mmCIF file of C-alpha atoms in Angstrom:
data_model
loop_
_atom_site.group_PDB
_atom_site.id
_atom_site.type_symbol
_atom_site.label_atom_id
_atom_site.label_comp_id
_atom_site.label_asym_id
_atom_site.label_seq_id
_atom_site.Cartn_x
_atom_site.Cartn_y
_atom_site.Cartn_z
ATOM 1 C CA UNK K 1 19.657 -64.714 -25.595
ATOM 2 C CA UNK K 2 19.861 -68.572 -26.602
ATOM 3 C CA UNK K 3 17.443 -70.985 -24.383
ATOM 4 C CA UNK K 4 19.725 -71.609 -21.537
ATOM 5 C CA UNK K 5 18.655 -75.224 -21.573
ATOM 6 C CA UNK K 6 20.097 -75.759 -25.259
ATOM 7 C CA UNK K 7 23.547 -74.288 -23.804
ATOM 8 C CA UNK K 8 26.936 -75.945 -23.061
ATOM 9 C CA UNK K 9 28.985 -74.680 -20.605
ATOM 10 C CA UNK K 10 31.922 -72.446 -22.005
ATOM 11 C CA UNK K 11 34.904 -70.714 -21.486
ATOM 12 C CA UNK K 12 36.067 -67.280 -22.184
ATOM 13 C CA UNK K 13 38.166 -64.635 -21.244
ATOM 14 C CA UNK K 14 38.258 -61.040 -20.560
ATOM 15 C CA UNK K 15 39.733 -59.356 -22.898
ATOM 16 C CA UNK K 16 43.115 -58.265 -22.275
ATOM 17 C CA UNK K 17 45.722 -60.381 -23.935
ATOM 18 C CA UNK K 18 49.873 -60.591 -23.765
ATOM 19 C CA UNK K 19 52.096 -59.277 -26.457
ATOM 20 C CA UNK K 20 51.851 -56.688 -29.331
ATOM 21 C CA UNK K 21 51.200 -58.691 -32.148
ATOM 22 C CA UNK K 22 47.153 -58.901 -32.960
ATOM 23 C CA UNK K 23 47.402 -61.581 -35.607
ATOM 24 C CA UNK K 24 49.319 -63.700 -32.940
ATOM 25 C CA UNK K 25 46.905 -63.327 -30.327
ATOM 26 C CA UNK K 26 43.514 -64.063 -32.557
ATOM 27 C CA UNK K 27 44.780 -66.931 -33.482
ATOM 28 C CA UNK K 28 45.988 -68.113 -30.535
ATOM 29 C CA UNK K 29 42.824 -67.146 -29.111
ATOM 30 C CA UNK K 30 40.125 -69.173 -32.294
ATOM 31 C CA UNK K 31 42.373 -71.967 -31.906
ATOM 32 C CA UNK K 32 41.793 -71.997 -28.193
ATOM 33 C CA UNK K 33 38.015 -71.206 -28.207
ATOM 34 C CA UNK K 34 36.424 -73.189 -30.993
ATOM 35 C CA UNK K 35 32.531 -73.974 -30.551
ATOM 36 C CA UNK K 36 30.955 -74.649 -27.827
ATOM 37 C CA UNK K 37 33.734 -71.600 -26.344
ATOM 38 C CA UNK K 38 33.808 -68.101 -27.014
ATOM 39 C CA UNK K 39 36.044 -66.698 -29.053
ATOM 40 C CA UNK K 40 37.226 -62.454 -28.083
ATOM 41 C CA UNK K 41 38.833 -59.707 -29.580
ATOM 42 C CA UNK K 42 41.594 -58.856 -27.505
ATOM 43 C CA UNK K 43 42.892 -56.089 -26.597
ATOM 44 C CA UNK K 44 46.483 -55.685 -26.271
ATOM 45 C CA UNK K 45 47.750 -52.826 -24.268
ATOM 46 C CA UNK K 46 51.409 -53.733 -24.432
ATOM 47 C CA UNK K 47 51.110 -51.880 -27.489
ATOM 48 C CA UNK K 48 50.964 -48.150 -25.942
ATOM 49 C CA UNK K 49 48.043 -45.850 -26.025
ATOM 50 C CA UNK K 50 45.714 -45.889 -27.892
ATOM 51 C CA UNK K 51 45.547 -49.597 -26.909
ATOM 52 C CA UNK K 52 44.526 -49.346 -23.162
ATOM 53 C CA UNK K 53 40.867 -49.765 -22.179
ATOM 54 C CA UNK K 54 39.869 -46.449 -22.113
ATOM 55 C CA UNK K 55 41.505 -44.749 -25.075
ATOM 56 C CA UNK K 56 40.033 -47.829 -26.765
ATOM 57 C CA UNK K 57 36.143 -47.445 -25.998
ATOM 58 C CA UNK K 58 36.666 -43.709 -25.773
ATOM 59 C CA UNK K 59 37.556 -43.892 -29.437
ATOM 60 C CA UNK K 60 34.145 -45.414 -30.048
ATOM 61 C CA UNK K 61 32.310 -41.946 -28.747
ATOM 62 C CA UNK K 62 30.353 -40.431 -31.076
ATOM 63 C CA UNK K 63 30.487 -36.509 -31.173
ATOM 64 C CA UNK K 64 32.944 -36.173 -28.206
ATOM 65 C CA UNK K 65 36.270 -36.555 -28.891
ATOM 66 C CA UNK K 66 39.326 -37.232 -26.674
ATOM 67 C CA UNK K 67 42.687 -36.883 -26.427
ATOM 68 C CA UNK K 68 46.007 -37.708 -23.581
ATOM 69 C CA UNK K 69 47.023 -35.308 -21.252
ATOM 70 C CA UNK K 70 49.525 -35.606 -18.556
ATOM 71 C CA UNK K 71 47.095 -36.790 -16.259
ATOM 72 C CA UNK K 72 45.212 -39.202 -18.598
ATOM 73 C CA UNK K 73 42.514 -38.962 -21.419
ATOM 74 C CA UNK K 74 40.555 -35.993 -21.439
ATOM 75 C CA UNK K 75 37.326 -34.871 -23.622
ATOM 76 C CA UNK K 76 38.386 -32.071 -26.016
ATOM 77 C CA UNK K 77 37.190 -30.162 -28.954
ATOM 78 C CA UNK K 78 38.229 -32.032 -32.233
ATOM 79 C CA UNK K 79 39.926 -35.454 -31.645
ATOM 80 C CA UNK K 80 43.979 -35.346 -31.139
ATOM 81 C CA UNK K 81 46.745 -37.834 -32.470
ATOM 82 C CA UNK K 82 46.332 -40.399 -29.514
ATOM 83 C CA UNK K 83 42.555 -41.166 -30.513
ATOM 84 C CA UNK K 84 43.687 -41.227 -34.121
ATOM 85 C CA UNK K 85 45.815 -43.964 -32.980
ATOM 86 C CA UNK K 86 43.492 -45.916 -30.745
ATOM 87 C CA UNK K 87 40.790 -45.621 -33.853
ATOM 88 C CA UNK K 88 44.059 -47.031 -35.941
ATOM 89 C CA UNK K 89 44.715 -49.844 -34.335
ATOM 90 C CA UNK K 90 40.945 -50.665 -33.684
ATOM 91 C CA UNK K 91 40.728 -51.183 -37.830
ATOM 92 C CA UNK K 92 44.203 -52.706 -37.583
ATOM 93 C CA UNK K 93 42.770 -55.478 -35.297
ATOM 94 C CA UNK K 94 39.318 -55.641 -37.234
ATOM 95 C CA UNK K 95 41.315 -56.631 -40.696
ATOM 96 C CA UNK K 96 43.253 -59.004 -39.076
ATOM 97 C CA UNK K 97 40.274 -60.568 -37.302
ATOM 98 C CA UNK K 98 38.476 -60.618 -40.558
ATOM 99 C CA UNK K 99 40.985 -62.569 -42.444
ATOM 100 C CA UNK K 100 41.644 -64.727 -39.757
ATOM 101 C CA UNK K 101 38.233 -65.801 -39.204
ATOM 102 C CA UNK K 102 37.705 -65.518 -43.403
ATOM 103 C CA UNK K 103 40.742 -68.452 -43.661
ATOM 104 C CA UNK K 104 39.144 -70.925 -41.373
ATOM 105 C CA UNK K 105 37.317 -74.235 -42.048
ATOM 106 C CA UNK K 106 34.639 -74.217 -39.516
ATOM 107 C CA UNK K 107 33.144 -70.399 -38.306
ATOM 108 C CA UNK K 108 32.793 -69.950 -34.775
ATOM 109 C CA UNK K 109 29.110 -69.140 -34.127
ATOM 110 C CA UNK K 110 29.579 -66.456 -30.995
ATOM 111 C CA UNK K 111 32.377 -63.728 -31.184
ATOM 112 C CA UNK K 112 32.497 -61.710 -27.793
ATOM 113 C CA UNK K 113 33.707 -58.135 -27.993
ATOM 114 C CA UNK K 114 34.697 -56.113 -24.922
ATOM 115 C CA UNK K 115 34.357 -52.148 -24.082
ATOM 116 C CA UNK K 116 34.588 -49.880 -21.110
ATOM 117 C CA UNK K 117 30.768 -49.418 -19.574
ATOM 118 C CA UNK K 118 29.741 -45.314 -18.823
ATOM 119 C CA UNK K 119 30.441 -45.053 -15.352
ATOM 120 C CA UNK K 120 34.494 -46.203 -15.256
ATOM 121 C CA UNK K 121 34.615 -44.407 -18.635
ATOM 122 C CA UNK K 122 33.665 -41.181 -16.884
ATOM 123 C CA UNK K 123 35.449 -42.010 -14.170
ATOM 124 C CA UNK K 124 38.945 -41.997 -16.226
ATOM 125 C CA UNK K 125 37.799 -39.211 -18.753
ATOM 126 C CA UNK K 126 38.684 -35.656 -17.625
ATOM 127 C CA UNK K 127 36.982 -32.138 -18.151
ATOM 128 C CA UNK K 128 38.665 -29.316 -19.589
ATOM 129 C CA UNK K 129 39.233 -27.775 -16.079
ATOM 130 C CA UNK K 130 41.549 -31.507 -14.934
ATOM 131 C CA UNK K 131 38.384 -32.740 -12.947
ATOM 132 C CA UNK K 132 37.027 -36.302 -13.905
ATOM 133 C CA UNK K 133 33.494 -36.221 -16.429
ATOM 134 C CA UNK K 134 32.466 -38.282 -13.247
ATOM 135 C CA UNK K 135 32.016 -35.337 -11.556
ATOM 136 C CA UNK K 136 29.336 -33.478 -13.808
ATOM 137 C CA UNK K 137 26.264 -35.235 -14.600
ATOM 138 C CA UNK K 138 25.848 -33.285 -17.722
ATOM 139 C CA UNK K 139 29.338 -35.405 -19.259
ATOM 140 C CA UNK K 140 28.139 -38.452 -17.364
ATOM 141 C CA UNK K 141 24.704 -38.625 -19.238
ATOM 142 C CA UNK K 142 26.699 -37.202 -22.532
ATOM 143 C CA UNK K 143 29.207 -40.205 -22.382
ATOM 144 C CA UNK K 144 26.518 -43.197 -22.013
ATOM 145 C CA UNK K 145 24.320 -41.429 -24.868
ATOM 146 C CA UNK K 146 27.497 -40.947 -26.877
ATOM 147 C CA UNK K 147 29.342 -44.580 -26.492
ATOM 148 C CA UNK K 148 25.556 -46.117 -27.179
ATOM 149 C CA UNK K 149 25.416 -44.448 -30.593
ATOM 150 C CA UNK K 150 29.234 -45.195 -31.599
ATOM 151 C CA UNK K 151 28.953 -48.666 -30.198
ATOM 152 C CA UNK K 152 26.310 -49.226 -33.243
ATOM 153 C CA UNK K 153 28.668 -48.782 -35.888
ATOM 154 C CA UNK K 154 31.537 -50.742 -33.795
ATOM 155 C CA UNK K 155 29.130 -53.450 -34.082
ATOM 156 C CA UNK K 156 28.413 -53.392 -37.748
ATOM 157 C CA UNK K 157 32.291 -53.552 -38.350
ATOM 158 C CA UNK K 158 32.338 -56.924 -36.234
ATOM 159 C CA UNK K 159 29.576 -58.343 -37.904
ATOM 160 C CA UNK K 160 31.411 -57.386 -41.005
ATOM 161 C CA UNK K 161 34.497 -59.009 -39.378
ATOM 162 C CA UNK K 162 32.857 -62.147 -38.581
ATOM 163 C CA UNK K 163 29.919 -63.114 -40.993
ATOM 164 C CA UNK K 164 26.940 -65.176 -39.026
ATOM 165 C CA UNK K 165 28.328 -65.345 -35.995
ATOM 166 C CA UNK K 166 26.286 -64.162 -33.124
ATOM 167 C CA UNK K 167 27.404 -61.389 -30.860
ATOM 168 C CA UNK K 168 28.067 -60.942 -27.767
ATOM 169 C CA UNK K 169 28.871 -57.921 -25.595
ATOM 170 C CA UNK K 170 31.064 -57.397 -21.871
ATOM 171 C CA UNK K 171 30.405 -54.130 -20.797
ATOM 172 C CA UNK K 172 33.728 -53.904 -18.187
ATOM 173 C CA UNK K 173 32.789 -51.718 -15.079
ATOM 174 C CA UNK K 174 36.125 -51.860 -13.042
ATOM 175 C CA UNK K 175 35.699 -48.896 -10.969
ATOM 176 C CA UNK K 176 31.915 -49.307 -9.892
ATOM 177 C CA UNK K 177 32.292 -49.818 -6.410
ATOM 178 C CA UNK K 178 34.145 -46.266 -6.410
ATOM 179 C CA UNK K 179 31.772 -44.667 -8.772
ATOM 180 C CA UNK K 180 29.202 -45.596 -5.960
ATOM 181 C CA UNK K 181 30.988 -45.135 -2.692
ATOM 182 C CA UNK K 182 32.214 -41.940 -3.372
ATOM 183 C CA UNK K 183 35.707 -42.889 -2.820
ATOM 184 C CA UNK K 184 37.402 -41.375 -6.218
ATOM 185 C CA UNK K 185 39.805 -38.562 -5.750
ATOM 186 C CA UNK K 186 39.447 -35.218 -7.179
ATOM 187 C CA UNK K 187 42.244 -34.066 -9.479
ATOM 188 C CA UNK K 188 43.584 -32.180 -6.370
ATOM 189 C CA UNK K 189 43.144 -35.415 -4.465
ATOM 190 C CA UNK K 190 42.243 -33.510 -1.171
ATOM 191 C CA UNK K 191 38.777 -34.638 -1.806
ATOM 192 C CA UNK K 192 36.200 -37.407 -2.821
ATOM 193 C CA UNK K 193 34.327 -36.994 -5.787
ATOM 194 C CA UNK K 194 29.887 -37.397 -4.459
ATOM 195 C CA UNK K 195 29.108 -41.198 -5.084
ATOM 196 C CA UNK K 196 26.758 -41.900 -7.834
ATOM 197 C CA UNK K 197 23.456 -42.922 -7.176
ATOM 198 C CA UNK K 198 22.335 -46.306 -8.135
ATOM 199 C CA UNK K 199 19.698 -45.289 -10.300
ATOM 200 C CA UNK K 200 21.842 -43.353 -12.193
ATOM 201 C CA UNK K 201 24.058 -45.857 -12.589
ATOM 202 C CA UNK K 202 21.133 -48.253 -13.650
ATOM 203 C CA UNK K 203 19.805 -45.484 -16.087
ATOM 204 C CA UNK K 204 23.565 -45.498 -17.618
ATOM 205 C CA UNK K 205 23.789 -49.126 -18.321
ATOM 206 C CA UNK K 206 20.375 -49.362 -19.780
ATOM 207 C CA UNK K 207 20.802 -46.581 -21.969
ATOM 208 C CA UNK K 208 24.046 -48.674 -23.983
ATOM 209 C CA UNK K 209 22.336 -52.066 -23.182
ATOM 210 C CA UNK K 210 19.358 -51.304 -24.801
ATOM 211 C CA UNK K 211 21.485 -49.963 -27.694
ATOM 212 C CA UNK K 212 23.595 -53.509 -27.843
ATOM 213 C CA UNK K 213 20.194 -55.194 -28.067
ATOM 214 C CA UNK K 214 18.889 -52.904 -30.985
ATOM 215 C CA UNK K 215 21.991 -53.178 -32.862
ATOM 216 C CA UNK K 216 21.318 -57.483 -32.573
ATOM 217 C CA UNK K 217 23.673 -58.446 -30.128
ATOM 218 C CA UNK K 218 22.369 -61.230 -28.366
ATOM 219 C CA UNK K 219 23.572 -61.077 -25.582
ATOM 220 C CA UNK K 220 25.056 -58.041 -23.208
ATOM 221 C CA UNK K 221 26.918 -58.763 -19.781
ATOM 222 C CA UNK K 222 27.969 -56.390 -17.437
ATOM 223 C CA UNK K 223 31.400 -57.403 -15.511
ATOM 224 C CA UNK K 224 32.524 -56.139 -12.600
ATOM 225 C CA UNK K 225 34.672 -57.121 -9.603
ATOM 226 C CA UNK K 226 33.357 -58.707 -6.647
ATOM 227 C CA UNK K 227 33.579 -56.227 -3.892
ATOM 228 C CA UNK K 228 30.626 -54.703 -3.674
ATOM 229 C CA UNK K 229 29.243 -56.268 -6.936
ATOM 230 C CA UNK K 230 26.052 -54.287 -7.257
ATOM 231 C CA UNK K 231 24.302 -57.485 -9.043
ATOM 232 C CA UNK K 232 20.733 -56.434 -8.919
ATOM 233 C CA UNK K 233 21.807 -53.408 -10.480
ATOM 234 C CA UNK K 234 23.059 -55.138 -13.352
ATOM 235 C CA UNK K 235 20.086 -57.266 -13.995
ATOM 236 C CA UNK K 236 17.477 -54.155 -13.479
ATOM 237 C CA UNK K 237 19.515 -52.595 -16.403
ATOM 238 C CA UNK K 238 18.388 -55.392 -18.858
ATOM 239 C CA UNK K 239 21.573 -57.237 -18.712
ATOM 240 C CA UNK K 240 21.266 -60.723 -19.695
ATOM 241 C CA UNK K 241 23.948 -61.952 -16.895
ATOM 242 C CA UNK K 242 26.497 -60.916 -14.760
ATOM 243 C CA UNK K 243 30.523 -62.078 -15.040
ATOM 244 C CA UNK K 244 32.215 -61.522 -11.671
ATOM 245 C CA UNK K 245 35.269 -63.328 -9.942
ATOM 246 C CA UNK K 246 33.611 -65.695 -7.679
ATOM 247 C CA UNK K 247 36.630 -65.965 -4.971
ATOM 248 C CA UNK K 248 36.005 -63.814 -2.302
ATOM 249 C CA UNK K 249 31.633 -62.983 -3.099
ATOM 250 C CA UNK K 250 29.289 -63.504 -0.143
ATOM 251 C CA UNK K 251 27.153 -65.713 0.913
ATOM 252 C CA UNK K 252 24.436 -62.337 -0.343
ATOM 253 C CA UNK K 253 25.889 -61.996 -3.477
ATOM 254 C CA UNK K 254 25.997 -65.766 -4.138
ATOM 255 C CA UNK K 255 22.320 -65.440 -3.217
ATOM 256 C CA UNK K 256 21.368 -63.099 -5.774
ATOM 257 C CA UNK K 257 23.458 -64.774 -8.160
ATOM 258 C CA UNK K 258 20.883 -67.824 -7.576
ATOM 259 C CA UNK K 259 17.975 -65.993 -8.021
ATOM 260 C CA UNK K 260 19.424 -64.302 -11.466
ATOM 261 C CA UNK K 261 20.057 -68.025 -12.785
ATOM 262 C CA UNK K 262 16.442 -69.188 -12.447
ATOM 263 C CA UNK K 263 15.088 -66.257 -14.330
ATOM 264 C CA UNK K 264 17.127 -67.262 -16.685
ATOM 265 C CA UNK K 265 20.541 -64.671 -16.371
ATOM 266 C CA UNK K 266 23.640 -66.107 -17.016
ATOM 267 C CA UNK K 267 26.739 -66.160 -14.514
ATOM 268 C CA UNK K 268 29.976 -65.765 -16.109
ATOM 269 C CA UNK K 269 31.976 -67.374 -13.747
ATOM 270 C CA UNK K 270 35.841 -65.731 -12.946
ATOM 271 C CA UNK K 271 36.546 -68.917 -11.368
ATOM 272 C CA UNK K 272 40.310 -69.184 -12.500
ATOM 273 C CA UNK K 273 42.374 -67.115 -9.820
ATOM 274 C CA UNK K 274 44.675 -65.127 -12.298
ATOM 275 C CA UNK K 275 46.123 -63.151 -9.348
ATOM 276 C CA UNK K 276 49.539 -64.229 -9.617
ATOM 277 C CA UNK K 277 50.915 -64.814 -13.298
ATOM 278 C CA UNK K 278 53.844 -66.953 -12.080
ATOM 279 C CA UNK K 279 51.652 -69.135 -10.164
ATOM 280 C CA UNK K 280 51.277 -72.829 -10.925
ATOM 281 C CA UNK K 281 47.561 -73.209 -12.517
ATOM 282 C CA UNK K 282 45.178 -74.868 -10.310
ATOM 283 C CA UNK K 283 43.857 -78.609 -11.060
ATOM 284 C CA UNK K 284 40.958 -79.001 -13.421
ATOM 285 C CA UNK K 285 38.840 -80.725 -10.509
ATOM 286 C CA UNK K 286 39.598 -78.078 -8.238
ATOM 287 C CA UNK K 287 38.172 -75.195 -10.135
ATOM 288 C CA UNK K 288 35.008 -77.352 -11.129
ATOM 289 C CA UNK K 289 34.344 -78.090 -7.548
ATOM 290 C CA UNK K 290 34.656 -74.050 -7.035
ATOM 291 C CA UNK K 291 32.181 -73.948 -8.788
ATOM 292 C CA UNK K 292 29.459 -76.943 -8.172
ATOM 293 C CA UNK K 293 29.811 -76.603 -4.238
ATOM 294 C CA UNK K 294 28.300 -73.193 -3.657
ATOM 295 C CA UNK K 295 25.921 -74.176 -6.560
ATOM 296 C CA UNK K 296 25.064 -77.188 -4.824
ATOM 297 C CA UNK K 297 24.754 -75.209 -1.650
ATOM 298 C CA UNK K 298 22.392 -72.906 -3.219
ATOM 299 C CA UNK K 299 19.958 -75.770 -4.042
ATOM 300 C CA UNK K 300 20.795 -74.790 -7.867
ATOM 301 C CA UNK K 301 19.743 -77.999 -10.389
ATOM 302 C CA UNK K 302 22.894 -79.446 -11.533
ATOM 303 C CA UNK K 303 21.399 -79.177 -14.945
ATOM 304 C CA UNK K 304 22.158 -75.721 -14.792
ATOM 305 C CA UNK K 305 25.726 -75.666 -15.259
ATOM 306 C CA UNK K 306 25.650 -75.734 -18.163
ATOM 307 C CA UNK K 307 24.453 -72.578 -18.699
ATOM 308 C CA UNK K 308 27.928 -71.167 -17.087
ATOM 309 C CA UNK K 309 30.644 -69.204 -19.078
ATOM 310 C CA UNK K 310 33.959 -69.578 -16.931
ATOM 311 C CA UNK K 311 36.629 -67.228 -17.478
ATOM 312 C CA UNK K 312 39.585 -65.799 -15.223
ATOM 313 C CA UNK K 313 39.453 -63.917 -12.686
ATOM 314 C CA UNK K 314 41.384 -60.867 -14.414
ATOM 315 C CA UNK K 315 42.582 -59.782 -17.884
ATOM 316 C CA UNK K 316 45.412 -61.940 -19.002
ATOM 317 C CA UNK K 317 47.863 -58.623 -20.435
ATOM 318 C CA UNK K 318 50.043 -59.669 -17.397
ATOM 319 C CA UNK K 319 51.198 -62.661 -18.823
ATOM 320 C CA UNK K 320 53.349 -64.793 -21.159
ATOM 321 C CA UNK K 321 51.423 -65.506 -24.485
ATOM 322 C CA UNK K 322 52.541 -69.738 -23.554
ATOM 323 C CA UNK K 323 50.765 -69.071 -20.192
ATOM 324 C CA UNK K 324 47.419 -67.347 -21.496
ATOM 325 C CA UNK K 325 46.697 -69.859 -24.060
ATOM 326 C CA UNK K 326 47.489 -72.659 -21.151
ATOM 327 C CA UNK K 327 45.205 -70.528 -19.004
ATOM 328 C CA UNK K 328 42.370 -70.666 -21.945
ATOM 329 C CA UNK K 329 43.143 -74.287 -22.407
ATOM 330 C CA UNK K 330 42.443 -74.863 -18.712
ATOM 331 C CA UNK K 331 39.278 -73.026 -18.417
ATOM 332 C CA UNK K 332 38.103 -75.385 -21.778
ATOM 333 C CA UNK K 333 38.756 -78.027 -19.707
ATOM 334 C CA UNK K 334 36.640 -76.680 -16.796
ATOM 335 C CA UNK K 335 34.009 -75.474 -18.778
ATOM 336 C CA UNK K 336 33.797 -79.736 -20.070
ATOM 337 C CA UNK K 337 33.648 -80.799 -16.530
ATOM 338 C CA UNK K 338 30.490 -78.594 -15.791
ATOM 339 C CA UNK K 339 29.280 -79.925 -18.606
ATOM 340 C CA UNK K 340 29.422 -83.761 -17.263
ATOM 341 C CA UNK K 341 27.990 -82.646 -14.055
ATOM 342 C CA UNK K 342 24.854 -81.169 -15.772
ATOM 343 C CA UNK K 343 24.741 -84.010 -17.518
ATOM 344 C CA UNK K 344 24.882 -86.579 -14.095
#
């Protein structure tokens, strides 16, 4: 990862974008997002299945296939029409991307792509007998080994997509703090499924993270929500930071946050409350201070905001195209305040 002291702050988002039209939302989103920012491929499940988080990684898996059942995705013999479709509309969003980015004057140096991490992937995958992979470690290993190898050639596609720009990776962990509690129903639902251990969770991230980092991506964040937020987890995998909606973490969490910064890890900070898509967006000065006071608090150097990525709090599929790209152009805005703070 780049020398956080040559960084500007910057502002992304998550991933999940409005609407059904690709072309529409990439440019929306390069327009938005030009340098120092960070540009996404979105992911747009307004457009059916095929489109929704996990038939969209799951179509990355390399010598597993999937296909939809009435209860969800499940792992089958030979892939079925649904993954055809996800795989589809992958290359569909890949060609647009490419002459999108091919068209423009000035290249955007990072490009941020987005997948489902191994343990919410399992977690939404089922067996042949209905039960969630999550429940046998033999499909749990199988799916981290298998998304690290298909995430290899995903990446050689973007890079193919976007010539010279750097690239950057959110592994999306959503369900973690189920995965590890134990609190994920069985397909009967008269039962938990056994919590994961933390190693193994560990193990599973390292396994893809170390394949992101062999495949030249240069740098690999793990994002998860804040309850529970199993931070040190994340960094003992080998992530190089940590994006997490800062609302409601503890005084702990904001503590281990602290000590990731000065080794160098990089917060990516959900400090744009998305909850509400109606909602008025908050004042530029409001969401910097967010921000700076706990980082103040924490005896942080100002100098090191500007290391930050800010994004929203959640995935933006919830809302009207004129609102996400006001939501983008607000967190642009935040990510330039941070920047005059690190600058005194």
């Amino acid at each position: 990862m780049a020398e956080l002291a040559n960084l500007r702050a910057s502002a992304t988002a998550l991933g999940p974008w409005p609407g059904s039209d690709p072309a529409e939302a990439n440019r929306i989103i390069r327009g938005e997002l030009g340098d120092p920012h960070l540009p996404f491929l979105p992911e747009l499940p307004d457009r059916g299945v095929g489109s929704d988080a996990v038939g969209r990684t799951g179509s990355l898996l390399v010598d597993l296939a999937i296909d939809v059942q009435p209860h969800g995705w499940r792992l089958v013999d030979k892939p079925g029409k649904d993954a055809r479709r996800a795989r589809s509309a992958l290359s569909t969003d890949l060609n647009i991307l490419a002459d999108i980015a091919g068209a423009e004057d000035v290249a955007a140096t990072e490009f941020k792509i987005q997948l489902l991490g191994p343990m919410s992937l399992a977690a939404n995958l089922y067996l042949h007998n209905g039960e969630r992979a999550l429940l046998d470690y033999g499909a749990r290993r199988d799916i981290a080994e298998s998304l690290a190898a298909g995430i290899t050639e995903h990446l050689s596609r973007i890079a193919s997509a976007v010539p010279g720009a750097r690239l950057v990776v959110q592994i999306d962990e959503p369900d973690i703090a189920s995965v590890t509690a134990g609190t994920i129903p069985t397909a009967s639902g008269y039962r938990t499924l056994r919590s994961i251990s933390g190693e193994e969770v560990t193990g599973a991230w390292r396994v893809v993270i170390d394949a992101l980092k062999s495949a030249g991506v240069v740098e690999a964040v793990v994002s998860v929500p804040e309850i529970e937020a199993p931070i040190e987890r994340i960094l003992a995998a080998g992530a190089d930071g940590v994006a997490v909606p800062l609302k409601a973490l503890t005084t702990r969490q904001w503590e281990q946050l602290a000590v990731a910064v000065e080794d160098g890890k990089r917060l990516w900070a959900g400090a744009l409350s998305t909850g509400e898509p109606q909602a008025q967006l908050p004042r530029t000065a409001e969401v910097v201070e967010s921000i700076a006071k706990p980082w103040r608090q924490l005896g942080l150097p100002a100098s090191g905001l500007a290391g930050l990525r800010v994004t929203p709090s959640t995935g933006l599929a919830d809302f009207k195209p004129s609102t996400a790209k006001a939501v983008l152009s607000k967190l642009t805005q935040v990510a330039d305040g941070l920047d005059q703070l690190a600058q005194g």
